[in-house]
XYZ file of N, CA and C in Angstrom:
369
model
N -33.249 9.711 45.958
C -33.170 10.807 45.010
C -31.730 11.315 44.895
N -31.077 11.494 46.042
C -29.705 11.980 46.063
C -28.775 10.986 45.351
N -29.028 9.682 45.564
C -28.208 8.636 44.951
C -28.357 8.678 43.430
N -29.564 8.858 42.912
C -29.811 8.928 41.469
C -29.118 10.151 40.882
N -29.184 11.274 41.576
C -28.532 12.498 41.101
C -27.022 12.306 41.047
N -26.443 11.683 42.056
C -24.998 11.430 42.080
C -24.594 10.486 40.943
N -25.403 9.464 40.686
C -25.102 8.535 39.598
C -25.176 9.247 38.254
N -26.177 10.096 38.083
C -26.312 10.847 36.833
C -25.120 11.769 36.642
N -24.687 12.432 37.705
C -23.514 13.321 37.620
C -22.263 12.526 37.264
N -22.114 11.355 37.866
C -20.950 10.516 37.585
C -20.930 10.093 36.117
N -22.080 9.706 35.586
C -22.172 9.308 34.177
C -21.810 10.478 33.273
N -22.329 11.656 33.587
C -22.041 12.845 32.777
C -20.556 13.176 32.827
N -19.944 13.113 34.010
C -18.518 13.423 34.141
C -17.645 12.424 33.386
N -17.952 11.148 33.502
C -17.176 10.125 32.795
C -17.311 10.311 31.289
N -18.517 10.527 30.814
C -18.746 10.732 29.382
C -18.011 11.970 28.890
N -18.094 13.054 29.639
C -17.426 14.295 29.242
C -15.917 14.121 29.208
N -15.362 13.392 30.176
C -13.909 13.207 30.186
C -13.460 12.314 29.035
N -14.259 11.319 28.701
C -13.906 10.461 27.568
C -13.975 11.220 26.254
N -15.033 11.976 26.062
C -15.180 12.736 24.822
C -14.173 13.869 24.738
N -13.887 14.481 25.848
C -12.927 15.581 25.860
C -11.514 15.118 25.584
N -11.202 13.877 25.880
C -9.861 13.353 25.656
C -9.627 12.875 24.243
N -10.660 12.795 23.434
C -10.534 12.321 22.061
C -10.192 13.482 21.148
N -9.212 13.276 20.304
C -8.821 14.323 19.366
C -8.223 13.684 18.138
N -8.487 14.260 16.989
C -7.901 13.780 15.743
C -6.589 14.482 15.439
N -6.209 15.446 16.268
C -5.000 16.214 16.023
C -3.797 15.481 16.595
N -2.613 15.664 15.960
C -1.407 15.032 16.491
C -1.030 15.658 17.827
N -0.284 14.947 18.643
C 0.124 15.482 19.926
C 0.957 16.748 19.756
N 0.871 17.627 20.729
C 1.630 18.872 20.711
C 3.117 18.563 20.872
N 3.954 19.476 20.385
C 5.378 19.350 20.649
C 6.182 18.824 19.484
N 5.592 18.544 18.378
C 6.378 18.070 17.254
C 5.501 17.788 16.059
N 6.011 18.089 14.928
C 5.286 17.818 13.691
C 5.628 16.417 13.233
N 4.619 15.652 12.928
C 4.830 14.333 12.348
C 4.639 14.448 10.849
N 5.569 13.931 10.055
C 5.355 13.966 8.611
C 4.214 13.032 8.251
N 3.470 13.359 7.217
C 2.377 12.477 6.812
C 2.915 11.103 6.442
N 2.249 10.065 6.919
C 2.696 8.696 6.663
C 2.594 8.341 5.189
N 1.668 8.957 4.474
C 1.459 8.616 3.069
C 2.540 9.195 2.170
N 3.250 10.225 2.606
C 4.223 10.891 1.743
C 5.328 9.953 1.247
N 6.005 9.186 2.119
C 7.046 8.289 1.607
C 6.492 7.252 0.642
N 5.327 6.698 0.938
C 4.739 5.691 0.050
C 4.379 6.322 -1.289
N 3.859 7.548 -1.262
C 3.501 8.228 -2.501
C 4.745 8.450 -3.357
N 5.845 8.818 -2.734
C 7.090 9.001 -3.478
C 7.558 7.680 -4.069
N 7.415 6.606 -3.305
C 7.821 5.293 -3.804
C 6.936 4.866 -4.972
N 5.648 5.136 -4.889
C 4.728 4.794 -5.980
C 5.084 5.597 -7.228
N 5.408 6.873 -7.066
C 5.797 7.695 -8.223
C 7.079 7.168 -8.851
N 8.048 6.809 -8.015
C 9.294 6.232 -8.527
C 8.983 4.901 -9.214
N 8.102 4.125 -8.625
C 7.710 2.852 -9.217
C 7.062 3.023 -10.575
N 6.275 4.080 -10.733
C 5.644 4.341 -12.029
C 6.698 4.632 -13.092
N 7.692 5.433 -12.748
C 8.777 5.731 -13.695
C 9.508 4.453 -14.095
N 9.836 3.637 -13.108
C 10.546 2.387 -13.379
C 9.675 1.403 -14.144
N 8.385 1.357 -13.833
C 7.457 0.482 -14.547
C 7.449 0.842 -16.028
N 7.374 2.124 -16.315
C 7.384 2.552 -17.723
C 8.668 2.127 -18.420
N 9.773 2.190 -17.704
C 11.070 1.847 -18.292
C 11.241 0.341 -18.484
N 10.861 -0.448 -17.490
C 11.161 -1.880 -17.510
C 9.974 -2.790 -17.842
N 8.753 -2.350 -17.586
C 7.619 -3.277 -17.610
C 6.529 -2.959 -18.636
N 6.369 -1.682 -18.965
C 5.210 -1.253 -19.755
C 5.149 -1.883 -21.144
N 6.276 -2.242 -21.714
C 6.254 -2.837 -23.052
C 5.470 -4.155 -23.059
N 5.628 -4.941 -22.014
C 4.922 -6.223 -21.927
C 3.624 -6.134 -21.125
N 3.515 -5.091 -20.304
C 2.342 -4.938 -19.439
C 1.690 -3.569 -19.633
N 1.289 -3.237 -20.878
C 0.654 -1.928 -21.083
C -0.662 -1.834 -20.309
N -0.831 -0.756 -19.596
C -2.052 -0.529 -18.801
C -2.383 -1.699 -17.875
N -1.358 -2.380 -17.394
C -1.582 -3.491 -16.469
C -1.946 -4.797 -17.134
N -1.926 -4.822 -18.443
C -2.248 -6.051 -19.165
C -1.051 -6.975 -19.236
N -1.085 -7.896 -20.186
C 0.018 -8.828 -20.378
C -0.027 -9.273 -21.834
N 0.933 -8.820 -22.633
C 0.889 -9.107 -24.068
C 1.179 -10.569 -24.381
N 1.959 -11.255 -23.552
C 2.288 -12.644 -23.862
C 1.318 -13.648 -23.237
N 0.619 -13.256 -22.179
C -0.332 -14.153 -21.521
C -1.490 -13.321 -20.969
N -2.495 -13.038 -21.802
C -3.594 -12.150 -21.412
C -4.353 -12.574 -20.151
N -4.229 -13.821 -19.754
C -4.900 -14.286 -18.534
C -4.159 -13.870 -17.266
N -2.891 -13.504 -17.393
C -2.076 -13.162 -16.221
C -1.756 -11.666 -16.224
N -2.783 -10.868 -16.019
C -2.597 -9.420 -16.007
C -2.105 -8.962 -14.633
N -1.867 -7.673 -14.533
C -1.460 -7.070 -13.268
C -2.645 -6.442 -12.540
N -3.825 -6.692 -13.013
C -5.029 -6.152 -12.381
C -5.240 -6.841 -11.024
N -5.809 -6.100 -10.098
C -5.978 -6.588 -8.733
C -6.633 -7.946 -8.620
N -7.722 -8.143 -9.329
C -8.446 -9.422 -9.244
C -7.570 -10.574 -9.735
N -6.860 -10.361 -10.838
C -5.995 -11.415 -11.370
C -4.847 -11.711 -10.407
N -4.253 -10.662 -9.846
C -3.167 -10.876 -8.889
C -3.668 -11.644 -7.669
N -4.791 -11.221 -7.132
C -5.336 -11.896 -5.947
C -5.690 -13.354 -6.238
N -6.156 -13.635 -7.442
C -6.505 -15.020 -7.775
C -5.270 -15.920 -7.804
N -4.092 -15.316 -7.956
C -2.831 -16.064 -7.924
C -2.096 -15.842 -6.597
N -2.812 -15.344 -5.597
C -2.280 -15.119 -4.245
C -1.114 -14.128 -4.234
N -1.205 -13.139 -5.095
C -0.211 -12.066 -5.146
C -0.879 -10.843 -4.534
N -0.519 -10.557 -3.284
C -1.197 -9.487 -2.554
C -0.243 -8.489 -1.912
N 1.046 -8.811 -1.866
C 2.020 -7.953 -1.197
C 3.143 -7.593 -2.168
N 3.823 -6.481 -1.911
C 4.952 -6.119 -2.777
C 5.984 -7.249 -2.883
N 6.221 -7.961 -1.785
C 7.196 -9.051 -1.800
C 6.812 -10.140 -2.794
N 5.516 -10.365 -2.969
C 5.058 -11.374 -3.925
C 5.458 -10.981 -5.343
N 5.301 -9.709 -5.658
C 5.638 -9.229 -7.004
C 7.143 -9.260 -7.212
N 7.903 -8.828 -6.212
C 9.367 -8.848 -6.326
C 9.850 -10.283 -6.524
N 9.265 -11.232 -5.802
C 9.651 -12.643 -5.954
C 9.451 -13.100 -7.395
N 8.338 -12.702 -7.996
C 8.071 -13.093 -9.382
C 9.035 -12.394 -10.333
N 9.379 -11.145 -10.034
C 10.353 -10.437 -10.872
C 11.712 -11.143 -10.831
N 12.073 -11.665 -9.666
C 13.372 -12.330 -9.489
C 13.369 -13.757 -10.039
N 12.265 -14.449 -9.906
C 12.156 -15.836 -10.395
C 10.840 -15.982 -11.146
N 10.793 -15.458 -12.364
C 9.529 -15.440 -13.110
C 9.094 -16.823 -13.576
N 7.816 -16.878 -13.871
C 7.251 -18.076 -14.479
C 6.817 -17.685 -15.890
N 6.516 -18.654 -16.678
C 6.020 -18.388 -18.022
C 7.097 -17.708 -18.863
N 6.697 -16.743 -19.674
C 7.612 -16.095 -20.624
C 8.215 -14.793 -20.116
N 7.968 -14.444 -18.882
C 8.468 -13.179 -18.348
C 9.990 -13.225 -18.200
N 10.633 -12.110 -18.551
C 12.081 -12.060 -18.386
C 12.426 -11.857 -16.913
N 13.624 -12.276 -16.553
C 14.072 -12.210 -15.160
C 14.727 -10.861 -14.883
N 14.361 -10.256 -13.767
C 14.972 -9.011 -13.314
C 15.743 -9.309 -12.032
N 17.028 -9.663 -12.191
C 17.830 -9.955 -11.007
C 18.289 -8.658 -10.343
N 18.943 -8.775 -9.201
C 19.363 -7.602 -8.427
C 20.394 -6.761 -9.173
N 21.130 -7.364 -10.099
C 22.091 -6.592 -10.889
C 21.375 -5.702 -11.902
N 20.223 -6.130 -12.356
C 19.434 -5.352 -13.311
C 18.571 -4.323 -12.606
N 17.985 -4.717 -11.502
C 17.027 -3.878 -10.780
C 17.249 -4.082 -9.282
N 17.624 -3.022 -8.582
C 17.887 -3.141 -7.141
C 16.622 -3.570 -6.401
N 16.814 -4.075 -5.189
C 15.664 -4.459 -4.365
C 14.756 -3.259 -4.119
N 15.356 -2.093 -3.898
C 14.568 -0.881 -3.661
C 13.730 -0.523 -4.885
N 14.340 -0.591 -6.071
C 13.603 -0.273 -7.295
C 12.535 -1.321 -7.600
N 12.864 -2.585 -7.376
C 11.871 -3.646 -7.585
C 10.692 -3.453 -6.632
N 10.983 -3.080 -5.393
C 9.923 -2.815 -4.426
C 9.058 -1.634 -4.830
N 9.686 -0.604 -5.407
C 8.925 0.564 -5.866
C 7.986 0.176 -7.005
N 8.465 -0.642 -7.922
C 7.604 -1.120 -9.011
C 6.436 -1.915 -8.434
N 6.723 -2.780 -7.483
C 5.671 -3.600 -6.867
C 4.627 -2.726 -6.177
N 5.074 -1.710 -5.450
C 4.136 -0.784 -4.797
C 3.263 -0.095 -5.847
N 3.885 0.325 -6.941
C 3.130 0.988 -8.008
C 2.081 0.045 -8.597
N 2.465 -1.180 -8.889
C 1.534 -2.146 -9.482
C 0.333 -2.363 -8.558
N 0.603 -2.569 -7.283
C -0.495 -2.804 -6.339
C -1.377 -1.574 -6.179
N -0.803 -0.397 -6.314
C -1.574 0.841 -6.187
C -2.345 1.153 -7.474
N -1.665 1.094 -8.607
C -2.242 1.566 -9.870
C -3.268 0.615 -10.474
N -3.100 -0.662 -10.288
C -3.949 -1.635 -10.972
C -4.859 -2.401 -10.013
N -5.136 -1.802 -8.846
C -5.956 -2.496 -7.851
C -7.267 -2.844 -8.446
């Protein structure tokens, strides 16, 4: 009987210590900026740049010269375009009728912002 009581107490203590140690709050001693904030700013910048450089040929994520190659998530994934780097690569060395956006026209940072926007907006 004593052994069963001790085992039950041990289980309760272990469970309580595990549950008590879990917290969704950040550690004390410093504020961490939200991780989404920088990405959100990049997506907003990407939207501005998309409107300036891309929207004429890709209105609402479409494609005026090749309707089969849209910027919609399913179409991108079917062509193995899943990361911002994939989109930047295509911007730098396009296929089909797309114009080329070299680093002199569009910085790597701006091209990356456009890519982030495309992946976010047209998922």
